[in-house]
Short mmCIF file of C-alpha atoms (C1' of nucleotides) in Angstrom, two decimals:
data_model
loop_
_atom_site.label_atom_id
_atom_site.label_comp_id
_atom_site.label_asym_id
_atom_site.label_seq_id
_atom_site.Cartn_x
_atom_site.Cartn_y
_atom_site.Cartn_z
CA UNK A 268 0.17 -30.54 -23.14
CA UNK A 269 -1.26 -30.18 -19.65
CA UNK A 270 -3.83 -32.34 -17.93
CA UNK A 271 -7.19 -30.67 -17.44
CA UNK A 272 -7.01 -31.22 -13.70
CA UNK A 273 -3.46 -29.89 -13.37
CA UNK A 274 -2.76 -27.79 -10.30
CA UNK A 275 -1.08 -24.44 -10.40
CA UNK A 276 1.37 -24.21 -7.55
CA UNK A 277 2.59 -21.20 -5.70
CA UNK A 278 6.25 -21.41 -4.78
CA UNK A 279 7.51 -19.13 -2.02
CA UNK A 280 10.74 -18.44 -0.19
CA UNK A 281 12.85 -18.34 -3.32
CA UNK A 282 16.08 -16.33 -3.25
CA UNK A 283 15.57 -13.30 -5.40
CA UNK A 284 18.51 -13.96 -7.64
CA UNK A 285 17.09 -17.26 -8.90
CA UNK A 286 15.39 -17.05 -12.27
CA UNK A 287 13.28 -19.59 -14.12
CA UNK A 288 16.31 -21.35 -15.53
CA UNK A 289 17.78 -21.76 -12.04
CA UNK A 290 14.53 -23.05 -10.60
CA UNK A 291 13.73 -25.51 -13.35
CA UNK A 292 16.22 -28.18 -12.24
CA UNK A 293 14.80 -28.13 -8.73
CA UNK A 294 11.30 -28.89 -9.91
CA UNK A 295 11.86 -30.97 -13.02
CA UNK A 296 12.63 -34.04 -10.99
CA UNK A 297 8.96 -34.39 -10.14
CA UNK A 298 7.72 -34.32 -13.68
CA UNK A 299 7.50 -32.35 -16.85
CA UNK A 300 6.93 -28.66 -16.25
CA UNK A 301 4.20 -26.98 -18.23
CA UNK A 302 4.87 -23.46 -17.01
CA UNK A 303 7.19 -21.86 -14.47
CA UNK A 304 7.07 -18.13 -13.93
CA UNK A 305 8.93 -16.04 -11.42
CA UNK A 306 6.66 -13.32 -10.09
CA UNK A 307 7.99 -9.86 -10.74
CA UNK A 308 6.83 -6.39 -9.91
CA UNK A 309 4.67 -4.99 -12.64
CA UNK A 310 6.52 -1.68 -12.77
CA UNK A 311 10.03 -2.29 -11.57
CA UNK A 312 10.46 -5.83 -12.82
CA UNK A 313 11.93 -6.74 -9.48
CA UNK A 314 11.86 -10.39 -8.46
CA UNK A 315 9.32 -10.86 -5.68
CA UNK A 316 10.84 -14.00 -4.25
CA UNK A 317 8.10 -16.33 -5.39
CA UNK A 318 6.85 -18.08 -8.50
CA UNK A 319 4.01 -19.97 -10.12
CA UNK A 320 4.58 -23.50 -11.25
CA UNK A 321 2.31 -25.75 -13.27
CA UNK A 322 3.23 -29.32 -14.12
CA UNK A 323 1.74 -31.07 -17.07
CA UNK A 324 0.49 -33.74 -14.73
CA UNK A 325 -1.53 -33.20 -11.59
CA UNK A 326 0.38 -36.00 -9.94
CA UNK A 327 3.70 -34.21 -10.42
CA UNK A 328 2.35 -31.22 -8.55
CA UNK A 329 1.22 -33.36 -5.64
CA UNK A 330 4.61 -35.08 -5.53
CA UNK A 331 6.49 -31.81 -5.61
CA UNK A 332 4.32 -30.35 -2.91
CA UNK A 333 4.82 -33.27 -0.55
CA UNK A 334 8.54 -33.51 -1.24
CA UNK A 335 9.34 -29.81 -1.03
CA UNK A 336 6.75 -27.80 0.87
CA UNK A 337 8.35 -26.73 4.14
CA UNK A 338 10.82 -29.58 3.62
CA UNK A 339 13.94 -27.75 2.58
CA UNK A 340 15.33 -24.25 2.69
CA UNK A 341 16.96 -22.65 -0.31
CA UNK A 342 20.38 -21.05 0.25
CA UNK A 343 20.13 -17.62 1.80
CA UNK A 344 16.55 -18.05 2.99
CA UNK A 345 15.67 -18.35 6.62
CA UNK A 346 12.36 -20.05 6.10
CA UNK A 347 11.63 -23.28 4.22
CA UNK A 348 10.39 -23.25 0.66
CA UNK A 349 6.64 -23.11 0.12
CA UNK A 350 5.06 -25.28 -2.53
CA UNK A 351 1.29 -25.28 -2.45
CA UNK A 352 -1.69 -24.67 -4.69
CA UNK A 353 -1.87 -21.03 -5.74
CA UNK A 354 -4.63 -18.90 -4.31
CA UNK A 355 -6.20 -18.85 -7.74
CA UNK A 356 -6.75 -22.61 -7.47
CA UNK A 357 -9.28 -22.32 -4.71
CA UNK A 358 -10.85 -19.26 -3.28
CA UNK A 359 -8.40 -18.49 -0.61
CA UNK A 360 -8.85 -16.26 2.30
CA UNK A 361 -12.41 -16.79 3.40
CA UNK A 362 -11.45 -19.86 5.36
CA UNK A 363 -8.33 -18.57 7.01
CA UNK A 364 -8.41 -17.46 10.60
CA UNK A 365 -6.25 -15.19 12.63
CA UNK A 366 -5.85 -16.46 16.17
CA UNK A 367 -4.66 -13.93 18.69
CA UNK A 368 -3.89 -13.95 22.39
CA UNK A 369 -2.26 -17.35 22.40
CA UNK A 370 0.15 -18.30 25.11
CA UNK A 371 3.76 -17.81 24.08
CA UNK A 372 4.53 -21.45 24.69
CA UNK A 373 1.89 -22.89 22.40
CA UNK A 374 3.12 -24.68 19.32
CA UNK A 375 1.56 -25.30 15.92
CA UNK A 376 0.44 -28.67 17.27
CA UNK A 377 -1.24 -27.15 20.32
CA UNK A 378 -3.15 -24.77 18.14
CA UNK A 379 -4.05 -27.51 15.70
CA UNK A 380 -5.54 -29.59 18.51
CA UNK A 381 -7.63 -26.65 19.61
CA UNK A 382 -9.11 -26.20 16.12
CA UNK A 383 -9.34 -29.79 14.90
CA UNK A 384 -12.85 -30.37 16.29
CA UNK A 385 -14.26 -27.85 13.83
CA UNK A 386 -13.08 -29.34 10.58
CA UNK A 387 -10.18 -30.21 8.35
CA UNK A 388 -7.19 -27.99 8.90
CA UNK A 389 -5.30 -27.18 5.73
CA UNK A 390 -2.69 -25.05 7.38
CA UNK A 391 -1.75 -24.07 10.89
CA UNK A 392 1.16 -21.80 11.76
CA UNK A 393 2.13 -19.97 14.90
CA UNK A 394 3.78 -16.67 13.98
CA UNK A 395 7.30 -16.38 15.20
CA UNK A 396 9.96 -13.71 15.18
CA UNK A 397 13.38 -14.23 13.63
CA UNK A 398 14.58 -15.68 16.92
CA UNK A 399 11.83 -18.28 16.88
CA UNK A 400 9.91 -16.70 19.74
CA UNK A 401 6.15 -16.95 19.36
CA UNK A 402 4.33 -13.72 18.62
CA UNK A 403 1.35 -15.07 20.48
CA UNK A 404 -0.77 -15.45 17.39
CA UNK A 405 -1.33 -17.88 14.57
CA UNK A 406 -3.02 -18.48 11.25
CA UNK A 407 -5.30 -21.45 10.86
CA UNK A 408 -6.76 -22.36 7.50
CA UNK A 409 -9.69 -24.73 7.25
CA UNK A 410 -10.97 -26.65 4.29
CA UNK A 411 -14.16 -24.65 4.16
CA UNK A 412 -15.54 -21.30 5.21
CA UNK A 413 -18.21 -22.99 7.30
CA UNK A 414 -15.65 -24.85 9.36
CA UNK A 415 -13.77 -21.63 9.98
CA UNK A 416 -16.98 -19.91 10.98
CA UNK A 417 -17.79 -22.69 13.42
CA UNK A 418 -14.41 -22.32 15.07
CA UNK A 419 -14.97 -18.59 15.49
CA UNK A 420 -18.39 -19.11 17.02
CA UNK A 421 -17.14 -21.54 19.60
CA UNK A 422 -13.65 -20.35 20.37
CA UNK A 423 -13.58 -16.59 20.08
CA UNK A 424 -13.37 -15.00 23.53
CA UNK A 425 -14.07 -18.42 25.01
CA UNK A 426 -11.13 -18.46 27.40
CA UNK A 427 -7.98 -16.67 28.44
CA UNK A 428 -4.79 -18.62 27.87
CA UNK A 429 -2.00 -18.59 30.42
CA UNK A 430 0.38 -15.76 29.68
CA UNK A 431 -2.11 -13.88 27.49
CA UNK A 432 -3.32 -10.45 28.51
CA UNK A 433 -6.85 -10.92 27.30
CA UNK A 434 -9.22 -13.58 26.05
CA UNK A 435 -8.59 -15.65 22.94
CA UNK A 436 -9.17 -13.92 19.62
CA UNK A 437 -10.46 -15.97 16.69
CA UNK A 438 -11.46 -14.13 13.56
CA UNK A 439 -11.04 -14.21 9.82
CA UNK A 440 -7.55 -13.15 8.85
CA UNK A 441 -7.00 -9.77 7.31
CA UNK A 442 -7.55 -9.67 3.61
CA UNK A 443 -4.74 -8.64 1.34
CA UNK A 444 -6.12 -5.15 1.18
CA UNK A 445 -6.44 -4.78 4.92
CA UNK A 446 -2.86 -5.87 5.26
CA UNK A 447 -1.86 -3.22 2.78
CA UNK A 448 -3.64 -0.54 4.74
CA UNK A 449 -1.94 -1.67 7.90
CA UNK A 450 1.41 -1.56 6.21
CA UNK A 451 0.72 1.85 4.81
CA UNK A 452 -0.19 3.13 8.21
CA UNK A 453 3.10 1.87 9.52
CA UNK A 454 5.01 3.65 6.82
CA UNK A 455 2.94 6.75 7.30
CA UNK A 456 3.87 6.72 10.93
CA UNK A 457 7.48 6.29 10.03
CA UNK A 458 7.31 9.20 7.66
CA UNK A 459 5.98 11.39 10.41
CA UNK A 460 2.46 11.96 9.17
CA UNK A 461 1.33 13.00 12.59
CA UNK A 462 0.32 16.59 12.10
CA UNK A 463 -3.25 17.28 13.17
CA UNK A 464 -4.39 17.65 9.62
CA UNK A 465 -2.68 14.45 8.57
CA UNK A 466 -4.53 12.63 11.31
CA UNK A 467 -7.78 14.15 10.17
CA UNK A 468 -7.07 13.05 6.66
CA UNK A 469 -6.19 9.69 8.05
CA UNK A 470 -3.52 7.33 6.91
CA UNK A 471 -6.14 4.98 5.54
CA UNK A 472 -7.76 7.20 3.03
CA UNK A 473 -8.21 6.89 -0.65
CA UNK A 474 -6.43 10.19 -0.81
CA UNK A 475 -3.33 8.85 0.84
CA UNK A 476 -3.48 5.89 -1.45
CA UNK A 477 -3.72 8.13 -4.44
CA UNK A 478 -0.69 10.01 -3.24
CA UNK A 479 1.22 6.83 -2.72
CA UNK A 480 0.24 5.59 -6.12
CA UNK A 481 1.32 8.76 -7.77
CA UNK A 482 4.60 8.87 -5.91
CA UNK A 483 5.33 5.27 -6.73
CA UNK A 484 4.59 5.74 -10.39
CA UNK A 485 6.75 8.80 -10.48
CA UNK A 486 9.67 7.15 -8.80
CA UNK A 487 9.30 3.96 -10.79
CA UNK A 488 9.44 5.98 -13.98
CA UNK A 489 12.87 7.16 -12.98
CA UNK A 490 14.10 4.08 -11.24
CA UNK A 491 16.82 3.57 -13.83
CA UNK A 492 18.51 6.63 -12.42
CA UNK A 493 17.91 5.98 -8.77
CA UNK A 494 20.13 4.77 -6.04
CA UNK A 495 19.37 1.25 -4.83
CA UNK A 496 18.05 2.75 -1.61
CA UNK A 497 15.53 4.91 -3.31
CA UNK A 498 14.52 2.07 -5.57
CA UNK A 499 13.76 -0.09 -2.58
CA UNK A 500 11.54 2.58 -1.20
CA UNK A 501 9.87 2.95 -4.54
CA UNK A 502 9.17 -0.73 -4.63
CA UNK A 503 7.68 -0.60 -1.19
CA UNK A 504 5.47 2.28 -2.16
CA UNK A 505 4.49 0.52 -5.33
CA UNK A 506 3.44 -2.39 -3.26
CA UNK A 507 1.31 -0.17 -1.11
CA UNK A 508 -0.12 1.63 -4.06
CA UNK A 509 -1.14 -1.65 -5.59
CA UNK A 510 -3.62 -2.02 -2.78
CA UNK A 511 -6.54 -0.18 -4.06
CA UNK A 512 -8.70 -0.62 -1.03
CA UNK A 513 -12.08 0.21 -2.47
CA UNK A 514 -11.33 0.30 -6.13
CA UNK A 515 -11.88 4.01 -6.12
CA UNK A 516 -8.94 4.94 -8.24
CA UNK A 517 -9.95 3.11 -11.35
CA UNK A 518 -7.84 5.24 -13.64
CA UNK A 519 -4.11 5.12 -13.09
CA UNK A 520 -2.89 8.49 -12.02
CA UNK A 521 -0.38 9.96 -14.38
CA UNK A 522 2.29 12.12 -12.84
CA UNK A 523 1.52 15.48 -14.25
CA UNK A 524 4.97 16.81 -14.72
CA UNK A 525 7.37 14.11 -13.80
CA UNK A 526 8.53 13.27 -17.26
CA UNK A 527 11.24 15.87 -17.55
CA UNK A 528 12.37 15.48 -13.98
CA UNK A 529 16.10 15.11 -13.45
CA UNK A 530 17.48 12.04 -11.67
CA UNK A 531 17.79 13.86 -8.37
CA UNK A 532 14.06 13.40 -7.95
CA UNK A 533 15.00 10.50 -5.71
CA UNK A 534 14.44 12.93 -2.88
CA UNK A 535 10.78 13.35 -3.70
CA UNK A 536 8.93 10.54 -1.97
CA UNK A 537 10.09 11.11 1.54
CA UNK A 538 9.88 14.85 1.43
CA UNK A 539 6.78 15.26 -0.64
CA UNK A 540 4.42 13.20 1.41
CA UNK A 541 4.72 15.08 4.66
CA UNK A 542 4.75 18.28 2.69
CA UNK A 543 1.44 17.68 1.03
CA UNK A 544 -0.22 16.31 4.12
CA UNK A 545 0.89 19.32 6.03
CA UNK A 546 -1.98 21.27 4.61
CA UNK A 547 -3.47 24.15 6.44
CA UNK A 548 -0.48 25.56 8.20
CA UNK A 549 0.07 22.47 10.28
CA UNK A 550 2.87 21.57 7.93
CA UNK A 551 5.74 19.71 9.46
CA UNK A 552 7.82 21.31 6.72
CA UNK A 553 8.36 24.99 7.41
CA UNK A 554 8.61 26.96 4.22
CA UNK A 555 10.76 29.90 3.39
CA UNK A 556 9.33 33.01 1.77
CA UNK A 557 10.27 31.53 -1.60
CA UNK A 558 7.84 28.72 -0.97
CA UNK A 559 10.62 26.18 -0.88
CA UNK A 560 11.05 24.07 2.21
CA UNK A 561 13.96 25.11 4.35
CA UNK A 562 17.01 22.87 4.25
CA UNK A 563 16.70 20.06 6.75
CA UNK A 564 13.10 21.01 7.11
CA UNK A 565 11.73 17.51 7.34
CA UNK A 566 12.37 17.13 11.01
CA UNK A 567 12.72 20.68 12.30
CA UNK A 568 12.64 19.61 15.91
CA UNK A 569 15.85 17.70 15.38
CA UNK A 570 14.14 14.40 16.04
CA UNK A 571 14.91 12.27 13.06
CA UNK A 572 13.05 8.99 12.90
CA UNK A 573 16.19 7.28 11.73
CA UNK A 574 19.51 8.31 13.13
CA UNK A 575 22.48 7.88 10.86
CA UNK A 576 23.44 4.27 10.54
CA UNK A 577 26.35 2.40 9.18
CA UNK A 578 25.29 0.97 5.83
CA UNK A 579 26.64 -2.35 7.00
CA UNK A 580 24.38 -2.49 10.05
CA UNK A 581 21.73 -5.17 9.67
CA UNK A 582 18.48 -3.27 9.59
CA UNK A 583 15.05 -3.74 8.26
CA UNK A 584 15.18 -3.12 4.50
CA UNK A 585 12.39 -0.61 4.57
CA UNK A 586 13.99 1.27 7.38
CA UNK A 587 17.22 1.14 5.48
CA UNK A 588 15.54 2.49 2.40
CA UNK A 589 14.13 5.48 4.15
CA UNK A 590 17.30 6.10 6.06
CA UNK A 591 19.07 6.02 2.73
CA UNK A 592 16.73 8.54 1.23
CA UNK A 593 17.07 10.80 4.17
CA UNK A 594 20.77 10.61 3.82
CA UNK A 595 20.33 11.54 0.22
CA UNK A 596 18.30 14.60 1.00
CA UNK A 597 20.71 15.64 3.68
CA UNK A 598 23.60 15.40 1.29
CA UNK A 599 21.82 17.42 -1.37
CA UNK A 600 19.72 20.08 0.27
CA UNK A 601 19.16 21.62 -3.12
CA UNK A 602 17.16 18.56 -4.03
CA UNK A 603 14.30 19.92 -1.95
CA UNK A 604 13.50 22.22 -4.78
CA UNK A 605 12.75 19.12 -6.78
CA UNK A 606 9.73 18.46 -4.65
CA UNK A 607 8.12 20.83 -7.05
CA UNK A 608 7.57 18.37 -9.91
CA UNK A 609 5.32 16.25 -7.75
CA UNK A 610 3.36 19.26 -6.56
CA UNK A 611 3.77 21.86 -9.21
CA UNK A 612 2.74 25.39 -8.42
CA UNK A 613 2.86 26.86 -11.88
CA UNK A 614 3.71 30.56 -11.72
CA UNK A 615 0.98 31.14 -14.28
CA UNK A 616 -1.55 30.13 -11.67
CA UNK A 617 -0.83 33.15 -9.57
CA UNK A 618 -1.54 35.51 -12.43
CA UNK A 619 -4.49 34.04 -14.23
CA UNK A 620 -6.41 32.47 -11.44
CA UNK A 621 -9.63 31.27 -12.94
CA UNK A 622 -9.01 29.38 -16.09
CA UNK A 623 -11.60 26.79 -16.84
CA UNK A 624 -10.78 23.50 -18.43
CA UNK A 625 -12.81 21.78 -21.13
CA UNK A 626 -16.17 20.23 -20.25
CA UNK A 627 -15.76 17.42 -17.76
CA UNK A 628 -12.43 18.74 -16.50
CA UNK A 629 -13.76 21.13 -13.89
CA UNK A 630 -14.80 20.05 -10.45
CA UNK A 631 -16.82 21.73 -7.74
CA UNK A 632 -15.78 21.24 -4.14
CA UNK A 633 -18.13 22.06 -1.28
CA UNK A 634 -17.80 21.79 2.51
CA UNK A 635 -14.21 22.91 2.47
CA UNK A 636 -12.76 23.81 5.84
CA UNK A 637 -13.08 27.55 6.42
CA UNK A 638 -9.32 28.03 6.46
CA UNK A 639 -8.63 26.34 3.14
CA UNK A 640 -7.31 28.71 0.50
CA UNK A 641 -6.46 28.29 -3.17
CA UNK A 642 -3.14 26.88 -2.17
CA UNK A 643 -4.64 24.15 0.00
CA UNK A 644 -7.10 22.92 -2.58
CA UNK A 645 -4.37 23.02 -5.19
CA UNK A 646 -2.22 20.83 -3.00
CA UNK A 647 -5.15 18.60 -2.29
CA UNK A 648 -6.00 17.96 -5.93
CA UNK A 649 -2.71 18.16 -7.73
CA UNK A 650 -2.03 14.45 -7.18
CA UNK A 651 -4.83 13.65 -9.57
CA UNK A 652 -3.43 15.41 -12.59
CA UNK A 653 -2.39 18.67 -14.09
CA UNK A 654 -4.30 21.42 -12.34
CA UNK A 655 -4.84 24.48 -14.48
CA UNK A 656 -6.65 26.41 -11.81
CA UNK A 657 -7.70 26.08 -8.18
CA UNK A 658 -9.96 28.68 -6.64
CA UNK A 659 -11.68 28.98 -3.29
CA UNK A 660 -14.53 31.48 -3.35
CA UNK A 661 -14.28 34.26 -0.79
CA UNK A 662 -16.79 36.73 0.49
CA UNK A 663 -15.97 40.14 -0.97
CA UNK A 664 -16.81 42.01 2.21
CA UNK A 665 -15.09 39.83 4.77
CA UNK A 666 -12.47 38.07 2.67
CA UNK A 667 -13.63 34.88 4.32
CA UNK A 668 -13.88 31.62 2.42
CA UNK A 669 -17.34 30.61 1.38
CA UNK A 670 -16.21 27.04 1.88
CA UNK A 671 -16.51 26.05 -1.72
CA UNK A 672 -14.28 26.25 -4.72
CA UNK A 673 -13.42 24.97 -8.15
CA UNK A 674 -10.49 23.03 -9.49
CA UNK A 675 -9.85 22.62 -13.20
CA UNK A 676 -7.78 19.88 -14.75
CA UNK A 677 -6.58 19.62 -18.30
CA UNK A 678 -8.32 16.30 -18.87
CA UNK A 679 -11.54 14.58 -17.78
CA UNK A 680 -9.83 11.48 -16.40
CA UNK A 681 -8.02 13.53 -13.78
CA UNK A 682 -11.28 15.19 -12.81
CA UNK A 683 -12.96 11.80 -12.47
CA UNK A 684 -10.10 10.41 -10.40
CA UNK A 685 -10.31 13.43 -8.11
CA UNK A 686 -14.06 13.02 -7.69
CA UNK A 687 -13.79 9.31 -7.04
CA UNK A 688 -11.12 9.74 -4.41
CA UNK A 689 -12.26 12.90 -2.71
CA UNK A 690 -16.05 13.03 -2.81
CA UNK A 691 -17.30 12.27 0.67
CA UNK A 692 -13.85 12.70 2.09
CA UNK A 693 -14.06 13.50 5.75
CA UNK A 694 -12.18 16.48 7.10
CA UNK A 695 -12.95 17.16 10.71
CA UNK A 696 -16.70 16.95 11.15
CA UNK A 697 -17.50 17.63 7.53
CA UNK A 698 -17.39 15.61 4.37
CA UNK A 699 -16.27 17.12 1.12
CA UNK A 700 -18.72 17.22 -1.70
CA UNK A 701 -16.82 16.86 -4.94
CA UNK A 702 -18.57 16.69 -8.27
CA UNK A 703 -18.28 17.88 -11.81
CA UNK A 704 -18.92 21.56 -12.16
CA UNK A 705 -22.22 22.06 -13.90
CA UNK A 706 -22.03 23.64 -17.32
CA UNK A 707 -23.08 27.29 -17.04
CA UNK A 708 -26.52 26.89 -18.57
CA UNK A 709 -27.44 23.66 -16.80
CA UNK A 710 -27.92 25.61 -13.60
CA UNK A 711 -31.06 27.40 -14.70
CA UNK A 712 -34.22 25.36 -14.42
CA UNK A 713 -36.18 27.61 -16.74
"C1'" DT B 287 -1.93 -9.96 18.41
"C1'" DT B 288 -2.07 -9.80 11.12
"C1'" DT B 289 2.52 -13.56 7.88
"C1'" DC B 290 6.68 -14.21 3.00
"C1'" DA B 291 5.53 -13.45 -1.61
"C1'" DT B 292 -0.27 -14.79 -5.31
"C1'" DT B 293 0.61 -13.20 -12.44
#
DNA sequence: TTTCATT
């Protein structure tokens, strides 16, 4: 059916409304298609604007690539279609360079000339804004890792180009996961995660990722009910959550109590993230005595990151998504109460403080900041599952924290996820120690 | 000064 040396092609810059059946005619003219699959989001099913294409014959793929790649632009796209071997066909990113501090006038060709002496260039693109203005940087892909390495050795810092503010940068391009972290940081900034504690926690952490992942899963679960705006944000978060930087969160995190959540939960992502990161009284979300955030609490200083916009105004989709969600929360202040499902504070917890879970469900946390109370560690660990108790130990005489505590989940997977994500987690100068609580008798050596 | 996306 397919030749053994067939090439799987990646096809990019496809309008999102085109499905397989729409794409087939475009590609069939180069040969019989073995497989054509539009790439969709795992959770939302949303078209990602690209596809994989395998022809039965290797030759068809080569023909299609030379006829189409960068050669034509599909309706509604502002960049030409991409038709090239999928990353899975070679091993991709270890031969791709990021080149920074170029002059603004330099073209693809100029850059290519600069790198040609080091090997065969597979790809060379100066990054440009929508207006075509150079961003002063480029990606250069060589045939081999060694060639790329040679270019770094010779060219990095070797000179300062006219119009550049510092010497030439030549390094391996960010990996997919580094890009994800960068993106997440941007969103974190946009969401206003700038409280001192949020900075200590860092926007890069496994913890933040776990939060994102949980939020995305929660929103995705309800996406059928959501406004398009909120869905866009959910998709973005899903994308970020998919970047599991160090593979720490091996077990998908199940929203502990999202399943019976009403549709209005659309307000959760934007409000919940600053709320949970505002641990330790640095919260950007002032709370009322009831424990609920005050209406319009997200930006109490009146500085909203996104002023009201006309829906018709051309804005960045992500920005639009968050602006949309903010609008949503503003229109339904009561929806703030629905933050609760993401960070449940079961009333039962207040009464019966120290319930233990089954073996393997209880974790021990040491090196807690002095000021952390039950409430803070609850908030810190609730993203990993259903917390049945959270207790910081305090000195009877002074009422001061002893800087350790216990959290119990209702299942071992949650406990493991919490340990994986939070053990070694740096807060201030200290690193948390998070491990399974020892069974009572295991503590006695005799 | 890190892209448009890679099941």
